[in-house]
Structure formats: C-alpha cells, structure tokens
PDB file of C-alpha atoms and ligand atoms in Angstrom:
ATOM      1  CA  MET A   1      45.237 -58.671  14.017  1.00 80.00           C
ATOM      2  CA  LYS A   2      48.519 -59.028  12.136  1.00 86.00           C
ATOM      3  CA  ILE A   3      49.697 -56.350   9.734  1.00 94.00           C
ATOM      4  CA  LEU A   4      52.540 -56.691   7.225  1.00 96.00           C
ATOM      5  CA  ILE A   5      54.409 -53.509   6.287  1.00 97.00           C
ATOM      6  CA  ILE A   6      56.345 -53.572   3.001  1.00 98.00           C
ATOM      7  CA  GLU A   7      58.338 -50.349   2.896  1.00 97.00           C
ATOM      8  CA  ASP A   8      61.982 -49.732   1.994  1.00 96.00           C
ATOM      9  CA  GLU A   9      62.247 -46.463   3.918  1.00 95.00           C
ATOM     10  CA  THR A  10      63.238 -48.057   7.202  1.00 95.00           C
ATOM     11  CA  ILE A  11      62.468 -44.960   9.270  1.00 95.00           C
ATOM     12  CA  LEU A  12      58.916 -44.851   7.931  1.00 94.00           C
ATOM     13  CA  ALA A  13      58.540 -48.626   8.330  1.00 96.00           C
ATOM     14  CA  GLU A  14      59.640 -48.371  11.965  1.00 96.00           C
ATOM     15  CA  SER A  15      57.347 -45.454  12.725  1.00 95.00           C
ATOM     16  CA  LEU A  16      54.394 -47.336  11.188  1.00 96.00           C
ATOM     17  CA  LYS A  17      55.259 -50.331  13.361  1.00 96.00           C
ATOM     18  CA  THR A  18      55.367 -48.166  16.464  1.00 96.00           C
ATOM     19  CA  LEU A  19      52.099 -46.433  15.597  1.00 95.00           C
ATOM     20  CA  LEU A  20      50.214 -49.653  14.861  1.00 95.00           C
ATOM     21  CA  GLU A  21      51.656 -51.592  17.787  1.00 93.00           C
ATOM     22  CA  ALA A  22      50.545 -48.767  20.095  1.00 93.00           C
ATOM     23  CA  LYS A  23      47.019 -49.482  18.801  1.00 89.00           C
ATOM     24  CA  GLY A  24      47.366 -53.157  19.703  1.00 88.00           C
ATOM     25  CA  TYR A  25      48.157 -54.616  16.272  1.00 90.00           C
ATOM     26  CA  GLU A  26      50.891 -57.156  15.697  1.00 88.00           C
ATOM     27  CA  THR A  27      53.185 -56.035  12.896  1.00 93.00           C
ATOM     28  CA  GLU A  28      56.042 -57.266  10.771  1.00 93.00           C
ATOM     29  CA  ALA A  29      58.091 -55.166   8.372  1.00 96.00           C
ATOM     30  CA  VAL A  30      60.044 -56.163   5.275  1.00 96.00           C
ATOM     31  CA  TYR A  31      62.092 -53.761   3.187  1.00 96.00           C
ATOM     32  CA  ASP A  32      62.156 -55.017  -0.399  1.00 96.00           C
ATOM     33  CA  GLY A  33      59.692 -56.205  -3.022  1.00 97.00           C
ATOM     34  CA  LYS A  34      60.741 -59.850  -3.210  1.00 95.00           C
ATOM     35  CA  SER A  35      60.498 -60.515   0.530  1.00 95.00           C
ATOM     36  CA  GLY A  36      57.310 -58.483   0.539  1.00 96.00           C
ATOM     37  CA  LEU A  37      55.650 -60.799  -1.976  1.00 94.00           C
ATOM     38  CA  GLU A  38      56.958 -63.877  -0.184  1.00 90.00           C
ATOM     39  CA  TYR A  39      55.628 -62.763   3.220  1.00 90.00           C
ATOM     40  CA  ALA A  40      52.318 -61.391   1.949  1.00 90.00           C
ATOM     41  CA  GLY A  41      51.794 -64.568  -0.095  1.00 84.00           C
ATOM     42  CA  LEU A  42      51.758 -66.609   3.120  1.00 78.00           C
ATOM     43  CA  GLY A  43      48.219 -65.341   3.596  1.00 73.00           C
ATOM     44  CA  ILE A  44      48.601 -65.067   7.375  1.00 75.00           C
ATOM     45  CA  TYR A  45      48.160 -61.311   7.566  1.00 82.00           C
ATOM     46  CA  ASP A  46      44.915 -59.426   8.070  1.00 85.00           C
ATOM     47  CA  LEU A  47      46.229 -56.411   6.179  1.00 94.00           C
ATOM     48  CA  VAL A  48      49.215 -55.481   4.017  1.00 96.00           C
ATOM     49  CA  ILE A  49      50.553 -51.927   3.946  1.00 97.00           C
ATOM     50  CA  LEU A  50      52.394 -51.728   0.650  1.00 97.00           C
ATOM     51  CA  ASP A  51      54.739 -49.035  -0.625  1.00 95.00           C
ATOM     52  CA  VAL A  52      54.815 -48.530  -4.409  1.00 93.00           C
ATOM     53  CA  MET A  53      58.460 -47.644  -5.065  1.00 92.00           C
ATOM     54  CA  LEU A  54      60.424 -50.634  -3.798  1.00 95.00           C
ATOM     55  CA  PRO A  55      63.655 -52.381  -4.799  1.00 95.00           C
ATOM     56  CA  GLY A  56      63.033 -55.713  -6.552  1.00 93.00           C
ATOM     57  CA  LEU A  57      59.330 -55.755  -7.351  1.00 94.00           C
ATOM     58  CA  ASP A  58      57.270 -52.586  -7.127  1.00 95.00           C
ATOM     59  CA  GLY A  59      54.018 -52.299  -5.194  1.00 95.00           C
ATOM     60  CA  TYR A  60      51.825 -52.580  -8.289  1.00 94.00           C
ATOM     61  CA  GLN A  61      53.529 -55.836  -9.321  1.00 95.00           C
ATOM     62  CA  ILE A  62      53.197 -57.238  -5.816  1.00 96.00           C
ATOM     63  CA  ALA A  63      49.491 -56.371  -5.606  1.00 95.00           C
ATOM     64  CA  LYS A  64      48.849 -57.923  -9.038  1.00 93.00           C
ATOM     65  CA  LYS A  65      50.731 -61.107  -8.168  1.00 93.00           C
ATOM     66  CA  LEU A  66      48.928 -61.449  -4.842  1.00 90.00           C
ATOM     67  CA  ARG A  67      45.549 -61.061  -6.499  1.00 86.00           C
ATOM     68  CA  ALA A  68      46.574 -63.520  -9.247  1.00 86.00           C
ATOM     69  CA  MET A  69      47.449 -65.978  -6.436  1.00 81.00           C
ATOM     70  CA  LYS A  70      43.886 -65.426  -5.097  1.00 74.00           C
ATOM     71  CA  CYS A  71      45.290 -63.856  -1.957  1.00 75.00           C
ATOM     72  CA  GLY A  72      42.429 -61.662  -0.747  1.00 76.00           C
ATOM     73  CA  THR A  73      44.260 -59.870   2.090  1.00 84.00           C
ATOM     74  CA  PRO A  74      43.292 -56.192   2.040  1.00 91.00           C
ATOM     75  CA  ILE A  75      46.048 -53.960   0.658  1.00 94.00           C
ATOM     76  CA  LEU A  76      46.603 -50.367   1.709  1.00 95.00           C
ATOM     77  CA  MET A  77      48.959 -48.840  -0.830  1.00 94.00           C
ATOM     78  CA  LEU A  78      51.296 -45.998   0.104  1.00 92.00           C
ATOM     79  CA  THR A  79      53.082 -43.813  -2.331  1.00 84.00           C
ATOM     80  CA  ALA A  80      54.714 -40.476  -2.871  1.00 79.00           C
ATOM     81  CA  ARG A  81      52.905 -40.288  -6.202  1.00 71.00           C
ATOM     82  CA  SER A  82      49.403 -38.963  -5.790  1.00 69.00           C
ATOM     83  CA  GLY A  83      48.183 -38.315  -9.328  1.00 77.00           C
ATOM     84  CA  LEU A  84      44.814 -39.698 -10.369  1.00 78.00           C
ATOM     85  CA  GLU A  85      46.504 -42.061 -12.847  1.00 81.00           C
ATOM     86  CA  ASP A  86      48.650 -43.523 -10.037  1.00 79.00           C
ATOM     87  CA  ARG A  87      45.612 -43.948  -7.811  1.00 78.00           C
ATOM     88  CA  ILE A  88      43.790 -45.769 -10.587  1.00 81.00           C
ATOM     89  CA  GLU A  89      46.817 -47.929 -11.370  1.00 82.00           C
ATOM     90  CA  GLY A  90      47.059 -48.897  -7.695  1.00 82.00           C
ATOM     91  CA  LEU A  91      43.382 -49.749  -7.415  1.00 81.00           C
ATOM     92  CA  ASP A  92      43.448 -51.647 -10.721  1.00 83.00           C
ATOM     93  CA  ALA A  93      46.418 -53.674  -9.484  1.00 87.00           C
ATOM     94  CA  GLY A  94      44.273 -54.880  -6.595  1.00 87.00           C
ATOM     95  CA  ALA A  95      44.853 -52.377  -3.790  1.00 90.00           C
ATOM     96  CA  ASP A  96      41.836 -51.660  -1.587  1.00 89.00           C
ATOM     97  CA  TYR A  97      42.910 -48.181  -0.635  1.00 88.00           C
ATOM     98  CA  TYR A  98      45.514 -45.741  -1.810  1.00 87.00           C
ATOM     99  CA  LEU A  99      47.133 -43.199   0.495  1.00 89.00           C
ATOM    100  CA  ALA A 100      49.549 -40.534  -0.751  1.00 87.00           C
ATOM    101  CA  LYS A 101      52.650 -39.677   1.270  1.00 87.00           C
ATOM    102  CA  PRO A 102      52.945 -37.657   3.359  1.00 87.00           C
ATOM    103  CA  PHE A 103      49.753 -38.833   5.037  1.00 88.00           C
ATOM    104  CA  ASP A 104      48.062 -37.868   8.249  1.00 89.00           C
ATOM    105  CA  THR A 105      48.476 -40.682  10.784  1.00 90.00           C
ATOM    106  CA  ARG A 106      44.787 -40.324  11.734  1.00 90.00           C
ATOM    107  CA  GLU A 107      43.808 -40.996   8.129  1.00 90.00           C
ATOM    108  CA  LEU A 108      46.126 -44.000   8.011  1.00 93.00           C
ATOM    109  CA  LEU A 109      44.573 -45.407  11.196  1.00 93.00           C
ATOM    110  CA  ALA A 110      41.071 -44.721   9.857  1.00 91.00           C
ATOM    111  CA  CYS A 111      41.919 -46.675   6.687  1.00 90.00           C
ATOM    112  CA  VAL A 112      43.471 -49.540   8.643  1.00 93.00           C
ATOM    113  CA  ASN A 113      40.373 -49.750  10.842  1.00 89.00           C
ATOM    114  CA  ALA A 114      38.018 -49.594   7.880  1.00 87.00           C
ATOM    115  CA  LEU A 115      39.907 -52.303   5.966  1.00 89.00           C
ATOM    116  CA  LEU A 116      40.169 -54.591   8.996  1.00 85.00           C
ATOM    117  CA  ARG A 117      36.497 -54.121   9.866  1.00 77.00           C
ATOM    118  CA  ARG A 118      35.535 -55.239   6.393  1.00 70.00           C
ATOM    119  CA  GLN A 119      37.395 -58.468   7.165  1.00 63.00           C
ATOM    120  CA  GLY A 120      35.466 -59.067  10.380  1.00 55.00           C
ATOM    121  CA  SER A 121      32.364 -61.231  10.187  1.00 45.00           C
ATOM    122  CA  GLN A 122      30.172 -59.738  12.907  1.00 46.00           C
ATOM    123  CA  VAL A 123      30.210 -56.207  11.663  1.00 57.00           C
ATOM    124  CA  ASN A 124      27.396 -54.075  13.002  1.00 77.00           C
ATOM    125  CA  GLU A 125      28.977 -50.754  12.328  1.00 83.00           C
ATOM    126  CA  LEU A 126      31.225 -49.413   9.632  1.00 86.00           C
ATOM    127  CA  ILE A 127      33.781 -46.763  10.480  1.00 89.00           C
ATOM    128  CA  PHE A 128      35.510 -44.201   8.336  1.00 92.00           C
ATOM    129  CA  GLY A 129      37.318 -41.095   9.544  1.00 91.00           C
ATOM    130  CA  ASN A 130      35.686 -39.918  12.778  1.00 94.00           C
ATOM    131  CA  THR A 131      32.294 -41.283  11.758  1.00 95.00           C
ATOM    132  CA  SER A 132      30.531 -44.595  12.105  1.00 94.00           C
ATOM    133  CA  LEU A 133      27.493 -45.968  10.362  1.00 93.00           C
ATOM    134  CA  ASP A 134      25.391 -48.106  12.694  1.00 90.00           C
ATOM    135  CA  LEU A 135      23.998 -50.890  10.548  1.00 83.00           C
ATOM    136  CA  SER A 136      21.223 -51.914  12.920  1.00 79.00           C
ATOM    137  CA  SER A 137      19.657 -48.481  13.386  1.00 85.00           C
ATOM    138  CA  GLY A 138      20.726 -46.809  10.131  1.00 89.00           C
ATOM    139  CA  THR A 139      22.292 -43.955  12.075  1.00 94.00           C
ATOM    140  CA  LEU A 140      25.392 -41.919  11.277  1.00 96.00           C
ATOM    141  CA  ILE A 141      27.378 -41.172  14.418  1.00 95.00           C
ATOM    142  CA  CYS A 142      30.167 -38.674  14.960  1.00 95.00           C
ATOM    143  CA  GLY A 143      31.264 -38.130  18.563  1.00 92.00           C
ATOM    144  CA  LYS A 144      28.147 -37.101  20.506  1.00 93.00           C
ATOM    145  CA  GLU A 145      26.202 -36.202  17.358  1.00 95.00           C
ATOM    146  CA  ASN A 146      24.071 -38.633  15.432  1.00 95.00           C
ATOM    147  CA  ILE A 147      21.504 -38.503  12.676  1.00 96.00           C
ATOM    148  CA  ARG A 148      19.061 -41.050  11.259  1.00 94.00           C
ATOM    149  CA  LEU A 149      19.184 -41.877   7.573  1.00 94.00           C
ATOM    150  CA  SER A 150      16.233 -42.715   5.356  1.00 93.00           C
ATOM    151  CA  ALA A 151      16.231 -46.219   3.866  1.00 89.00           C
ATOM    152  CA  LYS A 152      17.733 -45.137   0.529  1.00 91.00           C
ATOM    153  CA  GLU A 153      20.244 -42.764   2.140  1.00 95.00           C
ATOM    154  CA  PHE A 154      21.363 -45.648   4.330  1.00 93.00           C
ATOM    155  CA  GLU A 155      21.836 -47.982   1.356  1.00 89.00           C
ATOM    156  CA  VAL A 156      23.933 -45.397  -0.513  1.00 94.00           C
ATOM    157  CA  MET A 157      25.993 -44.628   2.591  1.00 95.00           C
ATOM    158  CA  ARG A 158      26.582 -48.281   3.388  1.00 90.00           C
ATOM    159  CA  LEU A 159      27.883 -48.898  -0.110  1.00 88.00           C
ATOM    160  CA  LEU A 160      30.292 -45.954   0.217  1.00 92.00           C
ATOM    161  CA  PHE A 161      31.458 -47.018   3.705  1.00 91.00           C
ATOM    162  CA  GLN A 162      32.044 -50.580   2.502  1.00 82.00           C
ATOM    163  CA  ASN A 163      34.156 -49.362  -0.436  1.00 81.00           C
ATOM    164  CA  PRO A 164      35.689 -46.151   0.879  1.00 83.00           C
ATOM    165  CA  ALA A 165      38.539 -45.989  -1.615  1.00 80.00           C
ATOM    166  CA  ARG A 166      36.856 -47.300  -4.742  1.00 81.00           C
ATOM    167  CA  ASN A 167      35.220 -44.865  -7.052  1.00 88.00           C
ATOM    168  CA  LEU A 168      31.650 -46.065  -7.281  1.00 89.00           C
ATOM    169  CA  SER A 169      30.004 -44.968 -10.468  1.00 90.00           C
ATOM    170  CA  LYS A 170      26.460 -43.639 -10.492  1.00 91.00           C
ATOM    171  CA  GLU A 171      25.409 -46.743 -12.452  1.00 86.00           C
ATOM    172  CA  THR A 172      26.883 -49.012  -9.771  1.00 83.00           C
ATOM    173  CA  ILE A 173      25.171 -47.138  -6.949  1.00 89.00           C
ATOM    174  CA  LEU A 174      21.908 -47.054  -8.871  1.00 87.00           C
ATOM    175  CA  ALA A 175      22.051 -50.790  -9.557  1.00 79.00           C
ATOM    176  CA  HIS A 176      22.858 -51.656  -5.927  1.00 77.00           C
ATOM    177  CA  VAL A 177      20.410 -49.328  -4.241  1.00 84.00           C
ATOM    178  CA  TRP A 178      17.503 -49.021  -6.657  1.00 84.00           C
ATOM    179  CA  GLY A 179      17.999 -52.207  -8.657  1.00 75.00           C
ATOM    180  CA  TYR A 180      18.355 -52.641 -12.394  1.00 66.00           C
ATOM    181  CA  ASP A 181      14.642 -52.684 -13.035  1.00 65.00           C
ATOM    182  CA  SER A 182      13.646 -49.526 -11.252  1.00 73.00           C
ATOM    183  CA  ASN A 183      12.688 -46.292 -12.941  1.00 78.00           C
ATOM    184  CA  ALA A 184      15.304 -44.407 -10.963  1.00 79.00           C
ATOM    185  CA  VAL A 185      17.817 -42.400 -12.969  1.00 83.00           C
ATOM    186  CA  GLU A 186      21.368 -41.290 -12.254  1.00 82.00           C
ATOM    187  CA  ASN A 187      20.048 -37.962 -11.044  1.00 88.00           C
ATOM    188  CA  HIS A 188      18.627 -39.807  -8.012  1.00 90.00           C
ATOM    189  CA  VAL A 189      22.170 -40.695  -6.983  1.00 94.00           C
ATOM    190  CA  GLU A 190      23.254 -37.054  -7.127  1.00 94.00           C
ATOM    191  CA  VAL A 191      20.235 -36.023  -5.069  1.00 95.00           C
ATOM    192  CA  TYR A 192      20.921 -38.620  -2.371  1.00 96.00           C
ATOM    193  CA  VAL A 193      24.631 -37.788  -2.263  1.00 97.00           C
ATOM    194  CA  GLY A 194      23.507 -34.184  -1.673  1.00 97.00           C
ATOM    195  CA  PHE A 195      21.281 -35.293   1.250  1.00 97.00           C
ATOM    196  CA  LEU A 196      24.123 -37.342   2.718  1.00 98.00           C
ATOM    197  CA  ARG A 197      26.610 -34.478   2.479  1.00 98.00           C
ATOM    198  CA  LYS A 198      24.171 -32.267   4.423  1.00 97.00           C
ATOM    199  CA  LYS A 199      23.762 -34.938   7.093  1.00 97.00           C
ATOM    200  CA  LEU A 200      27.535 -35.477   7.371  1.00 97.00           C
ATOM    201  CA  SER A 201      28.061 -31.774   7.866  1.00 96.00           C
ATOM    202  CA  ALA A 202      25.166 -31.598  10.369  1.00 97.00           C
ATOM    203  CA  ILE A 203      27.017 -34.019  12.667  1.00 97.00           C
ATOM    204  CA  ARG A 204      30.378 -32.296  11.975  1.00 95.00           C
ATOM    205  CA  SER A 205      31.845 -35.392  10.375  1.00 96.00           C
ATOM    206  CA  ASN A 206      35.300 -35.200   8.777  1.00 95.00           C
ATOM    207  CA  VAL A 207      34.148 -37.593   6.049  1.00 96.00           C
ATOM    208  CA  ALA A 208      33.663 -36.107   2.594  1.00 96.00           C
ATOM    209  CA  ILE A 209      31.895 -37.739  -0.342  1.00 97.00           C
ATOM    210  CA  VAL A 210      34.198 -36.799  -3.183  1.00 96.00           C
ATOM    211  CA  ALA A 211      33.014 -36.871  -6.779  1.00 95.00           C
ATOM    212  CA  ILE A 212      35.443 -37.512  -9.606  1.00 92.00           C
ATOM    213  CA  ARG A 213      34.144 -36.755 -13.056  1.00 89.00           C
ATOM    214  CA  ARG A 214      33.227 -39.857 -15.049  1.00 86.00           C
ATOM    215  CA  LEU A 215      34.505 -42.199 -12.281  1.00 89.00           C
ATOM    216  CA  GLY A 216      32.004 -41.635  -9.523  1.00 92.00           C
ATOM    217  CA  TYR A 217      32.141 -41.192  -5.770  1.00 95.00           C
ATOM    218  CA  HIS A 218      34.498 -42.205  -2.971  1.00 94.00           C
ATOM    219  CA  LEU A 219      35.055 -41.193   0.649  1.00 94.00           C
ATOM    220  CA  GLU A 220      37.918 -39.123   1.982  1.00 94.00           C
ATOM    221  CA  VAL A 221      38.867 -37.855   5.413  1.00 93.00           C
ATOM    222  CA  THR A 222      39.157 -34.095   5.332  1.00 90.00           C
ATOM    223  CA  THR A 223      41.801 -32.390   7.439  1.00 78.00           C
ATOM    224  CA  PRO A 224      40.598 -29.378   9.377  1.00 67.00           C
TER     225      PRO A 224
HETATM  226 CA1   CA B   1      59.812 -46.547  -1.312  1.00 90.65          CA
END
C-alpha cells in the first residue's frame, strides 16, 4: 500500500511518514500544491493525505482537479480549519474524509485503515475506530466484546461504516436500507440509530454516530 503525503509543514510530513511506515505502508511526501497534484495525478497511490493550506494550489483545488481527472484515489484531507463550512467544502471538493489538526494519531490511523479497506476487493469486515463490523455474521466487534445486529441495524451500520466521513441524510439511509417503495418513514432511521448507539456503547466502542442537523449522520472516533 502506497500513500502520498502532500503537506508543506515538513516536520508534520516527516512524522506522518514515520508513523505510517512503522505500520508497514510505503510513503512519499511532497511539500507544495503543484508537485502534489502532479504526483497524485499519477494514480499510483492507494491513498492521498492532503493538507488544505499549501503553497501553489490549495488542497481543495487539488482534490477538485483530481476528481475532474477521474482519479478515484481516496483523499484524507488535513487542515487546521475545523469549521463545518470547511468540512463541507473539503468533502464537496472530493475528499473522502476530513481530519482537523491537531489530530489524534489513532484517529488518523483508523481513517487510513478505513479508506484503504474500502479500496480492497475482498472485504469481509469494515473497521472504524476500535470497532469492526463483520460482514458475514453481522456482528459488531470491539476488543473481546461483540454483539449481533438485526438485519436492518446491520444495513444501517454497514452504510455508515462504508461512508464514515460523509454525512448520510435520513432520506439516503431510508432509500438504501428500506427502499424507495417502503412505508418506512424518517423516524425509522432515528429509531435504528438509537438502537445502534446502545449496541456500540454495550461493547465499549469508541465509535460515535454523530448527527448534524439537516445534514444527517456520520461516524467519529471519540477520545476518552
Ligand atoms: Ca499547510
């Protein structure tokens, strides 16, 4: 697995390299927007870690250009700006996940794993934070604890695990899990999110299902 780091703070870029290489990833770092776009555009990387504030082109411009070039490499965007508007701008530009600096290295590694797993073809579990969702048994697992999900709970959870950073609206979840033609209403989504939160806390997971008004739900790793 090859990861490209585009980050002009060389100390941070180096520490990311060290961290990821210790986990067995191959990494390359570039320190300005233009080289970043050039390298990422090669399409040889499994993941791009992209800073927003960069000399040359900024992270949003790079993400937009890559997506316009039909480069589908997952993008994990890093920035000192953490406002909701910035998050939305990052995701709209084509980032798959948005992490605000300073970030916890465990959260960064969890995101990297989640984004790389989505790339893999023989996925039989999805991982976020300290928790995995076993796709064959429909079980949520956290350390030694595990809990079975009902069929609908599993469908909702899988959708959230597959799109941890995107805000999934109630309509989207409803359409995916219950189908357009069902009689289910948005209240069903709230009820199932409630069930899932109870199950996550029962296995002492550090994964939270976060609701943002009018936008929907996404996952976050909570720090103890
Ligand atoms: Ca920067």
